[in-house]
Amino acid sequence: MRIALAVLLGRAVRWLTRLRGGGSAMPGNVALLLAPKFLEHAFSQVKSGIIFVSASNGKTTTTNMLARILRAHGLTVFTNPSGGNLPQGIASALLADVALDGIVHADVAVLEVDEGYSVGLAARLAPTTTLLVNVQVDQLNRFYEPARVAGMLRTLANVTKSNVILNADDDSLREIGQSLQDDKSVSWFGVEQGLLAKAPHGLSNVRQQDASRQVVRPVVSTEVMTTADRSAQIRLDSVGIDVPLPARGLHYAVDAAGAIQAARAVLGSSFSPDMAVDGLAAMETIYGRGEVITVNGEDIEVIMMKNPPSLQMNLDAISSRPEQLLVAVDEGTPDPSWIYGIDLSNLGDVDIITGTKAWQIATRFAYEGRDVRNVEPDPDKAVEWFLALPKPTSGLKVMLVNYELMMSIRKRLGFLELEGGNQ
Amino acid sequence: MTKLAPGLHIAHLYPSELGINGDVGNVRTLAFRARVFGLDVHVTNVGRGDTLPPGVDLVHIGSGPTEELKLVLDDIGRLSGALGALRDSGVPFLAISAGWFALGSRIEFVNGETALGAGVFPTSVQLLSSRVVGEIALDTRWGIVTGFENHAAHVDAAGLPHLGSVRAGVGSDPSASRSHRWEGVVMGPSLGTNVHGSLLPMNPVLADWLIESAVRRTHDNWTVPSTDALTDVDRFAANSRDAVLKRL
């Protein structure tokens, strides 16, 4: 009864918030308030397991990839595709899926979980499989130190029942793998070492500076061998397969390798490389990571600056210096100091900088020796000005934006769907 | 015979261990401005196991996580004599948060363990379990200084003058009452502070003061030359400070 009420009222709130455009954690909050065990109840009958996916960067992409690979194998999959990776976000996603009984009728659940909430969610939902992609410098105003994040993910891995899938090219995850008890199966994915050595800034994972704590790279089951523009060759033990990627960049190949290795661990002998490729081919571009949007007939590339590693990887993947550039950063990045640690050599002069942190970002570009043509803290005015510029003579206009301003700019331009909401 | 331009040799201590908050922005700002001032600039990174290069004019050390601070403390004792000699010869130090603690006299960790710092600054620190995170604004002898604090530390200034009183934010003694909050220390030509990342980019007056102090050790009457080349970046920095003040 309580559950049915939670579903009904949660749905009503969901309908109202969607009417306003954009997503919200509010429906999930309402459901959890009415039925505190909403999540436990919902996932109690998932037959083939609950898979958690976490990382500093790449959670949404990897979750999406894994869900699609499992679906290509004929499984029914519940996932939280809206980037809603907190308990209320998962509850909101459930409201779109469950009947009045509040039960998820799927073979498997693939859940993107926020690092900070991963331990609490694991205690509630008892994941059977956990896939961890990386530990990187992220949101220090919230997480303080990367070691705290590693500690959370270690606890998550420890309470996972059956399979733990880890990135062999991440020092923190190697340490976690070594510390796990024998009662679970640990397997590894990674990047061929020669290919990794050629990446300008590697994978930007946190390095273990203490040599005495460094763990030898384990045997890797699924390994990225080569990358091309939007594809990669991945080795599955002794077999190589070519897989499509949703955007250019080595990090997407790493995400794909992690998703493939997790699917192999979950599916066992039922895993099919061809079906994995089919699943990955069904990926749509995930926006804000080299996505192209069309505004008034003009294509514009949007690059997200979420945190240092993701920005560096996205900049490394730029094919040529943008002729026209807008940069937008607001209070979603409380301390943008970290941009001083970013190699901006793939960027040239900036046409306009916007957001509440605009002047700090302008200072950064000036200390890179770049011209800053215009600073306009109001994003609406800045975007309008930028869009009105004549088209570049080559390439596309590029917008480099932090997550929060990306959401609001997209909304303003009429792109209403949620992150990853392309299920 | 051409007269050699004065040089500025910056030693950046432990950039790999103490560098997650963008403190390299301080070094970039010093180097950029010094080049505009016509100085011959060199930056040497000094990591664990490295010795200090000869001819250092200015020392920078940044902030970082506790685990990395411990690694630095395991190494820095080796350098304490040389660093002390630089301080005694008037070389300015800019030391940020964990790096400041490593250059201080003593550190007490949350679990009660203690460690000795390099002793360049007489300050000591007690690390706390609760954290201070947010933008900060100070009133200093250089005017208003703004930045971002993100630390879990209670610093004993050991009698040194403070960098500034806290106009908004918390500062280096979180136990101080609101009207007595202070941040950072000034020791001769050197600064130790918890304001990290964009301290010098956002407050170029401090950068120029450090550069001038460094160069005057070898060139008595040298002053920062006036130049138009920094007009834009200084305006951006001034507007950044105004934006922080408006938010606080």
mmCIF file of C-alpha atoms in Angstrom, chain A residues 54 163 174:
data_model
loop_
_atom_site.group_PDB
_atom_site.id
_atom_site.type_symbol
_atom_site.label_atom_id
_atom_site.label_comp_id
_atom_site.label_asym_id
_atom_site.label_seq_id
_atom_site.Cartn_x
_atom_site.Cartn_y
_atom_site.Cartn_z
ATOM 1 C CA SER A 54 31.262 3.942 -10.458
ATOM 2 C CA ASN A 163 32.394 -9.979 -9.571
ATOM 3 C CA ARG A 174 45.154 -1.871 -8.459
#
